[in-house]
């Protein structure tokens, strides 16, 4: 008989964080698109944007994606260096 202990699978926190981010973006898009008044207001707002506004939105979006990626990386690093996994690796 084997004396190996069975461990639970690791949670892929980066996938959880990215999944929650994309779910929030999808929920916001559905909220905007579900009402005709909100769709019209969004179309008017997008139609009146200046190039500077579009550049600002693009930079903020890129920054938000980098932020989410950084948070996912920090969580992954913390998970890798957790004491629970260090004791499992020693066995």
Short mmCIF file of C-alpha atoms in Angstrom, two decimals:
data_model
loop_
_atom_site.label_atom_id
_atom_site.label_comp_id
_atom_site.label_asym_id
_atom_site.label_seq_id
_atom_site.Cartn_x
_atom_site.Cartn_y
_atom_site.Cartn_z
CA UNK A 1 0.00 0.00 0.00
CA UNK A 2 1.11 3.51 -0.73
CA UNK A 3 1.43 6.07 2.05
CA UNK A 4 1.19 9.05 -0.28
CA UNK A 5 -1.34 11.67 0.69
CA UNK A 6 -3.77 12.96 -1.87
CA UNK A 7 -3.78 16.72 -2.13
CA UNK A 8 -6.48 18.90 -3.58
CA UNK A 9 -5.77 20.48 -6.96
CA UNK A 10 -4.36 24.00 -6.95
CA UNK A 11 -6.68 26.88 -7.56
CA UNK A 12 -5.57 28.86 -10.60
CA UNK A 13 -6.07 32.32 -9.10
CA UNK A 14 -4.93 34.17 -12.20
CA UNK A 15 -7.72 32.50 -14.16
CA UNK A 16 -10.22 33.40 -11.43
CA UNK A 17 -9.12 37.06 -11.42
CA UNK A 18 -9.16 37.37 -15.23
CA UNK A 19 -12.51 35.56 -15.39
CA UNK A 20 -14.03 37.95 -12.87
CA UNK A 21 -12.63 40.92 -14.81
CA UNK A 22 -14.10 39.74 -18.11
CA UNK A 23 -17.40 38.87 -16.41
CA UNK A 24 -17.60 42.42 -15.01
CA UNK A 25 -16.90 43.91 -18.45
CA UNK A 26 -19.57 41.67 -19.99
CA UNK A 27 -22.09 42.58 -17.28
CA UNK A 28 -21.44 46.29 -17.89
CA UNK A 29 -21.86 45.85 -21.63
CA UNK A 30 -25.11 43.96 -21.15
CA UNK A 31 -26.38 46.66 -18.81
CA UNK A 32 -25.63 49.37 -21.40
CA UNK A 33 -27.12 47.40 -24.29
CA UNK A 34 -30.27 46.19 -22.53
CA UNK A 35 -32.06 49.57 -22.61
CA UNK A 36 -32.73 51.73 -25.67
CA UNK A 37 -32.15 55.00 -23.78
CA UNK A 38 -28.75 53.83 -22.51
CA UNK A 39 -27.80 52.64 -26.01
CA UNK A 40 -28.71 56.04 -27.46
CA UNK A 41 -26.77 57.88 -24.75
CA UNK A 42 -23.75 55.66 -25.32
CA UNK A 43 -23.93 56.19 -29.09
CA UNK A 44 -24.14 59.96 -28.61
CA UNK A 45 -21.20 59.92 -26.21
CA UNK A 46 -19.03 57.82 -28.52
CA UNK A 47 -19.96 59.96 -31.52
CA UNK A 48 -18.83 63.19 -29.84
CA UNK A 49 -15.45 61.94 -28.53
CA UNK A 50 -12.32 63.80 -29.51
CA UNK A 51 -9.05 62.06 -30.41
CA UNK A 52 -7.60 63.09 -27.05
CA UNK A 53 -10.52 61.44 -25.26
CA UNK A 54 -10.09 58.24 -27.28
CA UNK A 55 -6.36 58.20 -26.49
CA UNK A 56 -7.06 58.72 -22.80
CA UNK A 57 -9.58 55.87 -22.76
CA UNK A 58 -7.14 53.58 -24.58
CA UNK A 59 -4.34 54.39 -22.11
CA UNK A 60 -6.63 53.90 -19.10
CA UNK A 61 -7.82 50.58 -20.51
CA UNK A 62 -4.25 49.40 -21.05
CA UNK A 63 -3.36 50.51 -17.53
CA UNK A 64 -6.32 48.63 -16.08
CA UNK A 65 -5.29 45.46 -17.94
CA UNK A 66 -1.72 45.81 -16.64
CA UNK A 67 -3.09 46.33 -13.13
CA UNK A 68 -5.19 43.16 -13.30
CA UNK A 69 -2.18 41.28 -14.70
CA UNK A 70 0.00 42.57 -11.87
CA UNK A 71 -2.53 41.56 -9.23
CA UNK A 72 -2.79 38.10 -10.78
CA UNK A 73 1.01 37.85 -10.76
CA UNK A 74 1.22 38.89 -7.11
CA UNK A 75 -1.41 36.35 -6.12
CA UNK A 76 0.45 33.65 -8.04
CA UNK A 77 3.73 34.58 -6.37
CA UNK A 78 2.10 34.54 -2.95
CA UNK A 79 0.51 31.18 -3.69
CA UNK A 80 3.85 29.70 -4.76
CA UNK A 81 5.61 30.86 -1.61
CA UNK A 82 2.87 29.89 0.84
CA UNK A 83 4.01 27.77 3.80
CA UNK A 84 1.39 25.08 3.12
CA UNK A 85 2.92 24.27 -0.25
CA UNK A 86 6.49 24.45 1.11
CA UNK A 87 5.72 21.69 3.60
CA UNK A 88 4.14 19.58 0.85
CA UNK A 89 7.18 20.05 -1.37
CA UNK A 90 9.50 18.86 1.40
CA UNK A 91 7.82 15.44 1.60
#
